[in-house]
Short mmCIF file of C-alpha atoms in Angstrom, two decimals:
data_model
loop_
_atom_site.label_atom_id
_atom_site.label_comp_id
_atom_site.label_asym_id
_atom_site.label_seq_id
_atom_site.Cartn_x
_atom_site.Cartn_y
_atom_site.Cartn_z
CA UNK A 26 19.74 -105.01 28.34
CA UNK A 27 17.79 -102.27 30.13
CA UNK A 28 14.09 -103.26 29.89
CA UNK A 29 13.05 -99.62 30.04
CA UNK A 30 14.59 -99.10 26.59
CA UNK A 31 12.76 -102.01 24.96
CA UNK A 32 10.82 -101.08 21.84
CA UNK A 33 7.59 -103.08 21.91
CA UNK A 34 7.45 -103.24 18.11
CA UNK A 35 10.40 -105.64 18.31
CA UNK A 36 8.01 -108.09 19.97
CA UNK A 37 5.35 -108.16 17.33
CA UNK A 38 4.26 -110.92 14.97
CA UNK A 39 1.37 -111.37 12.56
CA UNK A 40 -1.49 -113.31 14.16
CA UNK A 41 -4.14 -114.24 11.58
CA UNK A 42 -7.70 -114.28 12.89
CA UNK A 43 -8.10 -117.93 11.91
CA UNK A 44 -5.29 -118.93 14.30
CA UNK A 45 -7.24 -117.66 17.32
CA UNK A 46 -9.18 -120.45 19.06
CA UNK A 47 -12.72 -119.12 19.49
CA UNK A 48 -14.01 -122.18 21.39
CA UNK A 49 -12.41 -124.87 23.56
CA UNK A 50 -11.76 -128.37 22.30
CA UNK A 51 -14.14 -131.12 23.37
CA UNK A 52 -11.51 -132.51 25.77
CA UNK A 53 -9.34 -130.16 27.83
CA UNK A 54 -6.19 -132.28 27.65
CA UNK A 55 -6.52 -133.01 23.91
CA UNK A 56 -4.74 -129.76 23.07
CA UNK A 57 -1.45 -129.82 21.23
CA UNK A 58 1.64 -129.21 23.32
CA UNK A 59 4.84 -127.64 22.02
CA UNK A 60 7.97 -128.34 24.03
CA UNK A 61 10.99 -126.06 23.77
CA UNK A 62 14.04 -127.50 25.49
CA UNK A 63 17.76 -126.94 24.87
CA UNK A 64 16.99 -125.02 21.71
CA UNK A 65 14.87 -127.81 20.20
CA UNK A 66 11.14 -127.91 19.48
CA UNK A 67 9.04 -131.08 19.69
CA UNK A 68 5.31 -131.75 19.29
CA UNK A 69 3.19 -133.58 21.85
CA UNK A 70 -0.33 -133.91 23.22
CA UNK A 71 -1.08 -132.13 26.48
CA UNK A 72 -2.34 -135.40 27.93
CA UNK A 73 1.30 -136.58 27.89
CA UNK A 74 2.77 -133.59 29.70
CA UNK A 75 3.72 -135.49 32.86
CA UNK A 76 6.22 -137.55 30.84
CA UNK A 77 8.02 -134.35 29.80
CA UNK A 78 8.47 -132.91 33.28
CA UNK A 79 11.23 -133.90 35.72
CA UNK A 80 10.14 -136.28 38.47
CA UNK A 81 10.30 -134.88 42.00
CA UNK A 82 9.79 -131.34 40.69
CA UNK A 83 7.22 -128.89 42.07
CA UNK A 84 4.48 -127.53 39.83
CA UNK A 85 2.67 -124.37 40.96
CA UNK A 86 -0.89 -123.52 39.88
CA UNK A 87 -2.89 -120.31 40.21
CA UNK A 88 -6.14 -121.32 41.92
CA UNK A 89 -8.04 -118.10 41.22
CA UNK A 90 -11.63 -118.35 39.99
CA UNK A 91 -13.25 -116.11 37.37
CA UNK A 92 -16.28 -114.18 38.63
CA UNK A 93 -19.37 -113.04 36.72
CA UNK A 94 -17.81 -109.60 36.49
CA UNK A 95 -19.96 -108.06 33.68
CA UNK A 96 -23.32 -106.57 34.66
CA UNK A 97 -25.73 -104.88 32.26
CA UNK A 98 -28.12 -102.10 33.32
CA UNK A 99 -30.50 -99.78 31.50
CA UNK A 100 -31.31 -96.17 32.31
CA UNK A 101 -34.90 -94.90 32.16
CA UNK A 102 -33.91 -93.15 28.92
CA UNK A 103 -33.11 -96.56 27.42
CA UNK A 104 -29.31 -96.07 27.43
CA UNK A 105 -27.40 -99.25 28.22
CA UNK A 106 -24.70 -99.14 30.90
CA UNK A 107 -22.16 -101.94 31.42
CA UNK A 108 -20.52 -102.28 34.83
CA UNK A 109 -17.39 -104.46 34.90
CA UNK A 110 -16.19 -105.32 38.42
CA UNK A 111 -12.38 -105.21 38.66
CA UNK A 112 -11.56 -105.34 42.38
CA UNK A 113 -13.06 -104.44 45.77
CA UNK A 114 -12.86 -100.76 46.63
CA UNK A 115 -10.91 -101.78 49.73
CA UNK A 116 -8.18 -103.45 47.69
CA UNK A 117 -7.34 -106.69 49.54
CA UNK A 118 -10.75 -107.41 51.06
CA UNK A 119 -11.88 -109.90 48.40
CA UNK A 120 -13.33 -112.34 50.91
CA UNK A 121 -15.13 -109.62 52.85
CA UNK A 122 -16.43 -108.10 49.61
CA UNK A 123 -17.88 -111.41 48.43
CA UNK A 124 -19.38 -112.23 51.84
CA UNK A 125 -20.96 -108.79 52.20
CA UNK A 126 -24.72 -108.60 52.68
CA UNK A 127 -26.94 -105.94 51.08
CA UNK A 128 -24.10 -103.61 50.06
CA UNK A 129 -20.61 -103.86 48.52
CA UNK A 130 -18.32 -101.27 46.96
CA UNK A 131 -16.12 -102.07 43.94
CA UNK A 132 -13.73 -100.42 41.53
CA UNK A 133 -15.22 -100.92 38.08
CA UNK A 134 -14.83 -100.19 34.42
CA UNK A 135 -18.02 -98.61 33.10
CA UNK A 136 -19.21 -98.79 29.53
CA UNK A 137 -21.15 -95.72 28.33
CA UNK A 138 -20.09 -93.93 31.53
CA UNK A 139 -20.82 -90.46 30.14
CA UNK A 140 -24.52 -91.34 29.98
CA UNK A 141 -24.61 -92.35 33.66
CA UNK A 142 -24.84 -89.35 35.97
CA UNK A 143 -22.89 -89.22 39.22
CA UNK A 144 -25.06 -90.57 42.06
CA UNK A 145 -27.81 -91.75 39.68
CA UNK A 146 -29.16 -95.11 40.86
CA UNK A 147 -29.75 -97.86 38.30
CA UNK A 148 -31.81 -100.95 39.06
CA UNK A 149 -32.32 -104.44 37.72
CA UNK A 150 -34.41 -107.36 38.94
CA UNK A 151 -32.55 -110.66 39.21
CA UNK A 152 -33.95 -114.13 39.72
CA UNK A 153 -32.33 -116.08 42.56
CA UNK A 154 -33.09 -119.27 44.53
CA UNK A 155 -34.71 -117.11 47.22
CA UNK A 156 -36.91 -115.23 44.75
CA UNK A 157 -36.62 -111.99 42.83
CA UNK A 158 -34.11 -109.48 44.15
CA UNK A 159 -33.67 -105.84 43.19
CA UNK A 160 -30.03 -104.94 42.58
CA UNK A 161 -29.17 -101.23 42.57
CA UNK A 162 -25.94 -99.50 41.58
CA UNK A 163 -24.66 -95.95 41.86
CA UNK A 164 -21.47 -94.36 40.51
CA UNK A 165 -19.65 -92.40 43.20
CA UNK A 166 -16.40 -90.90 41.96
CA UNK A 167 -13.24 -92.46 40.58
CA UNK A 168 -10.11 -94.27 41.72
CA UNK A 169 -7.48 -93.74 39.06
CA UNK A 170 -8.96 -94.88 35.75
CA UNK A 171 -11.69 -96.91 37.47
CA UNK A 172 -15.07 -95.82 38.81
CA UNK A 173 -16.21 -96.43 42.38
CA UNK A 174 -19.52 -98.26 42.20
CA UNK A 175 -21.78 -99.04 45.15
CA UNK A 176 -23.93 -102.18 44.87
CA UNK A 177 -27.03 -102.62 47.02
CA UNK A 178 -29.64 -105.39 47.04
CA UNK A 179 -32.85 -105.88 49.00
CA UNK A 180 -32.36 -109.38 50.42
CA UNK A 181 -30.05 -110.08 53.35
CA UNK A 182 -30.06 -113.83 52.66
CA UNK A 183 -27.72 -113.35 49.70
CA UNK A 184 -24.03 -112.54 49.76
CA UNK A 185 -22.51 -110.36 47.07
CA UNK A 186 -20.89 -113.48 45.57
CA UNK A 187 -24.35 -115.00 45.11
CA UNK A 188 -25.80 -111.76 43.74
CA UNK A 189 -22.96 -111.45 41.25
CA UNK A 190 -23.37 -115.07 40.16
CA UNK A 191 -27.05 -114.53 39.29
CA UNK A 192 -26.82 -110.95 38.01
CA UNK A 193 -23.55 -110.97 36.11
CA UNK A 194 -22.02 -112.53 33.02
CA UNK A 195 -18.77 -114.48 32.83
CA UNK A 196 -16.38 -112.15 30.95
CA UNK A 197 -14.58 -113.53 27.93
CA UNK A 198 -11.42 -111.99 26.47
CA UNK A 199 -12.24 -109.22 23.99
CA UNK A 200 -10.28 -110.90 21.19
CA UNK A 201 -12.76 -113.80 21.05
CA UNK A 202 -15.29 -111.37 19.57
CA UNK A 203 -18.33 -113.35 20.73
CA UNK A 204 -20.84 -113.46 23.55
CA UNK A 205 -20.46 -115.78 26.52
CA UNK A 206 -22.13 -119.14 25.93
CA UNK A 207 -23.15 -121.98 28.24
CA UNK A 208 -19.99 -123.97 27.48
CA UNK A 209 -17.85 -121.10 28.81
CA UNK A 210 -19.33 -121.41 32.31
CA UNK A 211 -17.41 -124.63 32.75
CA UNK A 212 -14.55 -124.40 30.28
CA UNK A 213 -13.37 -120.86 31.05
CA UNK A 214 -12.49 -122.05 34.56
CA UNK A 215 -9.68 -124.38 35.55
CA UNK A 216 -10.76 -127.64 37.20
CA UNK A 217 -8.95 -126.51 40.36
CA UNK A 218 -10.36 -122.95 40.52
CA UNK A 219 -11.50 -122.12 44.04
CA UNK A 220 -10.66 -118.56 45.16
CA UNK A 221 -13.03 -116.01 43.60
CA UNK A 222 -11.59 -112.78 42.28
CA UNK A 223 -10.39 -112.88 38.65
CA UNK A 224 -11.95 -111.20 35.64
CA UNK A 225 -9.95 -113.43 33.27
CA UNK A 226 -8.91 -117.07 33.54
CA UNK A 227 -5.32 -118.18 34.12
CA UNK A 228 -5.61 -119.92 30.79
CA UNK A 229 -2.47 -122.09 30.92
CA UNK A 230 -4.32 -124.17 33.47
CA UNK A 231 -7.39 -124.80 31.31
CA UNK A 232 -5.74 -127.90 29.83
CA UNK A 233 -5.35 -129.78 33.12
CA UNK A 234 -7.72 -132.63 33.95
CA UNK A 235 -8.08 -135.17 36.75
CA UNK A 236 -6.37 -137.65 34.43
CA UNK A 237 -3.34 -135.37 34.04
CA UNK A 238 -3.17 -134.78 37.79
CA UNK A 239 -3.17 -138.55 38.37
CA UNK A 240 -0.25 -138.91 35.95
CA UNK A 241 1.67 -136.15 37.71
CA UNK A 242 1.24 -137.98 41.01
CA UNK A 243 2.38 -141.25 39.45
CA UNK A 244 5.54 -139.52 38.22
CA UNK A 245 6.14 -138.09 41.72
CA UNK A 246 5.65 -134.52 40.59
CA UNK A 247 4.42 -132.43 43.51
CA UNK A 248 1.70 -129.82 43.10
CA UNK A 249 0.93 -126.66 45.04
CA UNK A 250 -1.06 -123.47 44.59
CA UNK A 251 -0.79 -119.70 44.80
CA UNK A 252 -3.45 -117.11 44.12
CA UNK A 253 -3.16 -114.16 41.76
CA UNK A 254 -6.43 -112.50 40.83
CA UNK A 255 -6.12 -111.72 37.13
CA UNK A 256 -7.19 -108.20 36.25
CA UNK A 257 -8.40 -106.71 32.99
CA UNK A 258 -4.94 -105.22 32.56
CA UNK A 259 -3.67 -108.60 31.38
CA UNK A 260 -5.16 -107.73 27.96
CA UNK A 261 -3.71 -104.21 27.96
CA UNK A 262 -1.44 -103.62 24.96
CA UNK A 263 1.79 -101.69 25.27
CA UNK A 264 0.96 -98.48 23.41
CA UNK A 265 4.11 -96.51 24.23
CA UNK A 266 7.17 -96.68 21.99
CA UNK A 267 9.35 -97.92 24.84
CA UNK A 268 8.58 -99.90 27.95
CA UNK A 269 9.67 -97.05 30.22
CA UNK A 270 6.43 -95.20 29.42
CA UNK A 271 4.15 -98.21 29.96
CA UNK A 272 2.35 -98.56 33.30
CA UNK A 273 2.14 -102.23 34.28
CA UNK A 274 -1.16 -103.39 35.76
CA UNK A 275 -1.28 -104.28 39.45
CA UNK A 276 -2.78 -107.56 40.69
CA UNK A 277 -3.52 -109.06 44.09
CA UNK A 278 -1.65 -112.15 45.30
CA UNK A 279 -1.94 -114.58 48.23
CA UNK A 280 0.63 -117.28 49.12
CA UNK A 281 0.41 -119.70 52.04
CA UNK A 282 3.19 -120.58 54.46
CA UNK A 283 3.07 -124.26 53.44
CA UNK A 284 3.63 -123.28 49.82
CA UNK A 285 6.60 -121.13 50.78
CA UNK A 286 8.07 -124.07 52.70
CA UNK A 287 7.63 -126.34 49.67
CA UNK A 288 9.37 -123.77 47.48
CA UNK A 289 12.23 -123.52 49.97
CA UNK A 290 12.57 -127.32 49.98
CA UNK A 291 13.03 -127.24 46.19
CA UNK A 292 15.61 -124.48 46.39
CA UNK A 293 17.60 -126.26 49.09
CA UNK A 294 17.53 -129.58 47.23
CA UNK A 295 17.95 -128.13 43.71
CA UNK A 296 14.61 -129.48 42.48
CA UNK A 297 12.96 -127.77 39.48
CA UNK A 298 10.08 -125.36 40.04
CA UNK A 299 7.44 -125.27 37.29
CA UNK A 300 5.00 -122.38 36.87
CA UNK A 301 1.64 -123.00 35.24
CA UNK A 302 1.00 -119.78 33.41
CA UNK A 303 2.39 -116.28 33.43
CA UNK A 304 0.30 -115.41 36.51
CA UNK A 305 1.95 -118.14 38.59
CA UNK A 306 5.28 -117.03 37.16
CA UNK A 307 4.73 -113.40 38.19
CA UNK A 308 3.61 -114.48 41.66
CA UNK A 309 6.62 -116.73 42.22
CA UNK A 310 9.16 -114.21 40.98
CA UNK A 311 7.49 -111.51 43.09
CA UNK A 312 8.12 -113.64 46.17
CA UNK A 313 11.86 -113.29 45.70
CA UNK A 314 11.63 -109.51 45.59
CA UNK A 315 9.35 -109.43 48.62
CA UNK A 316 12.01 -111.41 50.50
CA UNK A 317 14.70 -109.00 49.33
CA UNK A 318 12.65 -106.04 50.57
CA UNK A 319 12.19 -107.72 53.96
CA UNK A 320 15.95 -108.32 54.26
CA UNK A 321 16.70 -104.73 53.28
CA UNK A 322 13.90 -103.41 55.53
CA UNK A 323 12.15 -101.81 52.55
CA UNK A 324 8.68 -103.16 53.35
CA UNK A 325 6.33 -104.17 56.11
CA UNK A 326 4.55 -107.52 56.06
CA UNK A 327 2.33 -106.67 53.06
CA UNK A 328 3.60 -107.63 49.60
CA UNK A 329 3.98 -104.52 47.44
CA UNK A 330 6.14 -105.15 44.38
CA UNK A 331 6.33 -102.17 42.06
CA UNK A 332 6.91 -102.22 38.32
CA UNK A 333 10.67 -101.60 38.33
CA UNK A 334 11.64 -103.07 41.73
CA UNK A 335 13.27 -106.09 40.07
CA UNK A 336 15.64 -103.79 38.17
CA UNK A 337 16.18 -100.97 40.64
CA UNK A 338 16.72 -102.79 43.96
CA UNK A 339 20.26 -104.16 44.47
CA UNK A 340 20.11 -107.88 45.23
CA UNK A 341 23.39 -109.38 43.99
CA UNK A 342 24.21 -111.07 47.29
CA UNK A 343 20.71 -112.32 48.15
CA UNK A 344 20.01 -115.85 46.96
CA UNK A 345 16.47 -117.12 46.24
CA UNK A 346 16.87 -119.45 49.22
CA UNK A 347 17.69 -116.58 51.57
CA UNK A 348 14.81 -114.46 50.21
CA UNK A 349 12.21 -117.19 50.76
CA UNK A 350 13.66 -117.94 54.21
CA UNK A 351 13.21 -114.27 55.10
CA UNK A 352 9.51 -114.41 54.20
CA UNK A 353 8.99 -117.63 56.18
CA UNK A 354 10.80 -116.22 59.22
CA UNK A 355 8.77 -113.03 59.04
CA UNK A 356 5.50 -114.99 58.91
CA UNK A 357 6.50 -117.25 61.79
CA UNK A 358 7.49 -114.28 63.94
CA UNK A 359 4.12 -112.68 63.31
CA UNK A 360 2.33 -116.04 63.74
CA UNK A 361 0.69 -115.68 60.32
CA UNK A 362 0.03 -118.50 57.86
CA UNK A 363 0.03 -116.54 54.58
CA UNK A 364 1.22 -113.39 52.87
CA UNK A 365 -0.88 -111.14 50.72
CA UNK A 366 -0.51 -107.93 48.82
CA UNK A 367 -0.02 -106.78 45.26
CA UNK A 368 2.47 -107.11 42.46
CA UNK A 369 3.12 -104.87 39.51
CA UNK A 370 6.26 -106.73 38.46
CA UNK A 371 7.13 -106.49 34.80
CA UNK A 372 9.24 -109.35 33.46
CA UNK A 373 11.00 -108.49 30.23
CA UNK A 374 14.30 -109.24 28.46
CA UNK A 375 17.02 -108.22 30.88
CA UNK A 376 15.28 -109.86 33.84
CA UNK A 377 17.14 -112.61 35.73
CA UNK A 378 14.81 -115.39 36.88
CA UNK A 379 15.09 -116.38 40.51
CA UNK A 380 12.67 -119.25 41.12
CA UNK A 381 11.09 -120.65 37.96
CA UNK A 382 12.87 -123.23 35.80
CA UNK A 383 10.04 -124.37 33.50
CA UNK A 384 6.95 -122.52 32.25
CA UNK A 385 3.71 -124.03 30.96
CA UNK A 386 1.80 -121.43 28.99
CA UNK A 387 -0.47 -120.75 26.01
CA UNK A 388 0.46 -118.61 22.98
CA UNK A 389 0.01 -114.91 23.59
CA UNK A 390 -0.92 -111.78 21.69
CA UNK A 391 1.77 -109.74 19.95
CA UNK A 392 3.07 -106.51 21.51
CA UNK A 393 1.97 -107.12 25.08
CA UNK A 394 3.76 -107.77 28.35
CA UNK A 395 3.16 -111.53 28.24
CA UNK A 396 5.25 -111.83 25.06
CA UNK A 397 7.98 -109.87 26.84
CA UNK A 398 7.89 -112.40 29.68
CA UNK A 399 8.26 -115.28 27.21
CA UNK A 400 11.17 -113.51 25.50
CA UNK A 401 12.85 -112.99 28.86
CA UNK A 402 12.47 -116.70 29.65
CA UNK A 403 13.63 -118.26 26.36
CA UNK A 404 15.53 -115.40 24.75
CA UNK A 405 15.33 -114.52 21.06
CA UNK A 406 14.11 -118.06 20.39
CA UNK A 407 10.60 -116.82 21.19
CA UNK A 408 10.39 -115.87 17.50
CA UNK A 409 11.36 -119.39 16.42
CA UNK A 410 8.77 -120.88 18.78
CA UNK A 411 5.95 -118.64 17.58
CA UNK A 412 6.79 -119.05 13.90
CA UNK A 413 6.82 -122.80 14.37
CA UNK A 414 3.45 -122.73 16.14
CA UNK A 415 1.92 -120.55 13.41
CA UNK A 416 3.21 -122.86 10.68
CA UNK A 417 2.19 -126.10 12.38
CA UNK A 418 -1.48 -125.54 13.11
CA UNK A 419 -1.26 -124.57 16.77
CA UNK A 420 -4.28 -122.71 18.14
CA UNK A 421 -3.57 -119.37 19.83
CA UNK A 422 -4.70 -117.38 22.89
CA UNK A 423 -7.02 -118.32 25.76
CA UNK A 424 -8.73 -121.39 24.31
CA UNK A 425 -5.70 -122.34 22.26
CA UNK A 426 -2.97 -124.94 22.57
CA UNK A 427 -0.17 -125.09 25.11
CA UNK A 428 3.60 -125.04 25.39
CA UNK A 429 6.15 -126.19 27.95
CA UNK A 430 9.20 -123.94 27.86
CA UNK A 431 12.51 -124.61 29.58
CA UNK A 432 14.36 -121.55 30.78
CA UNK A 433 17.26 -120.37 28.66
CA UNK A 434 20.52 -121.37 30.33
CA UNK A 435 18.42 -123.13 32.98
#
C-alpha cells in the first residue's frame, strides 16, 4: 500500500461526546486496559500492566513536560489576545530559551491576531515570588503559519521558564471543551515529566505510577527515556482527501547515547522494545531512518526526518541494528553524548516497523494521523479494537483509558 494514496475517510469512526473522558480518574493506574495480542482482545486494569509485558524487555517513555503555553493579554481597546507558545524561534534552543533572562523569542499561535498590530506592545502584570513583574509582548512577523513573538520582562532574577509558569496557563486539548482546573496542573503531566517543551502531554504515560514502576522492576522490565516535545500539530486533523496532500507536523527530539546503547542491546539480543505512546513510537522509528541517512551520507549529525523519508529512501539492506550502530559510532567519533533534531515522520498503513514491538497508547480521535499509526501497527484490526472499546465502556482521548497493542506479525 502506498500511504500517499490513503483516503483519510477510511479511518473514521463515530465518537460520541459521552465517550470522551473530560476529567482524570481519581487514581492514575485505575484506568481500564485493553490488550490486543495475536488477534485477541482481553480486558485488564492498568495497574496490572507489568504482568502483560515480556520480562527483560525495554520500555521507552517520553519524558517531555507540558509548559504553561497559553498567555492572555488585553489591548487598550479591550480586545483580548491569546498567545500560545509553540517552540523557540531558534528551533532547537529549548534550554537556552527557558533559561533566558529579560527577553525570549518564540514561534506562537495567536488568537485574534488581526486585532493586534505589528510591533504593538502588549503588557500584563504577573505576580511572582520576587514581586510583581511586567511582561511585555510584541508581534514581529511570521514563520510559516506561526507568528514570531518577542517576550520581555523587567526583572533579571527570573528566567523565561519561571515567567511562563506564573504568567501562562496549562493548555488542555481543545476536545475537552473546558477551562484548565487545579487538578490538571498535576494530572496533565506524567509522573516522570522533566524536560520542558511540550504544549500537549504524551498522554499514554499519564497512567503510570510509582507502584507500576516498582512492578516493572520486579518483573525485570527495563525502562529508559527519550524526549519528543509534543506540538499543537498532534491535534491537527487530516483535511485533505488523501494523505499525499497533508503536511505532517514537525517536532523536536532528543535521544541520549546511553539510550541508544540500550536499544542496540535489545536488537542484538532479540529483546522486545515497548513504546509508551505514539510520541515515543515516532521518536524510536525516526532513529532508524536517521541511522540510514548517516550510512548513506544523506545527513550531518542533526536529526532531520522528513514526512516521506521512510517511504522514499531505499533501505532494504540496512538492518535496525546497523542503523543504530551507525548513530552510536557517529556520536562517539564526535565525542557527543546525545543526538537532537526534528522529525516529521508519518507512520501509516504501508509502513514497516523497525524498532517497536509493543505499543502502549490511549484511544485516539477519528481521521487523524494517530489513528493511521495504530492502523499501521495492528492492521485492519484497529476497527475491531475501537468498536470493542466503544461497546465496552472504555473512556477515550487524553484522560481516557489505555491499551497495550502487539504489533501485527510481530
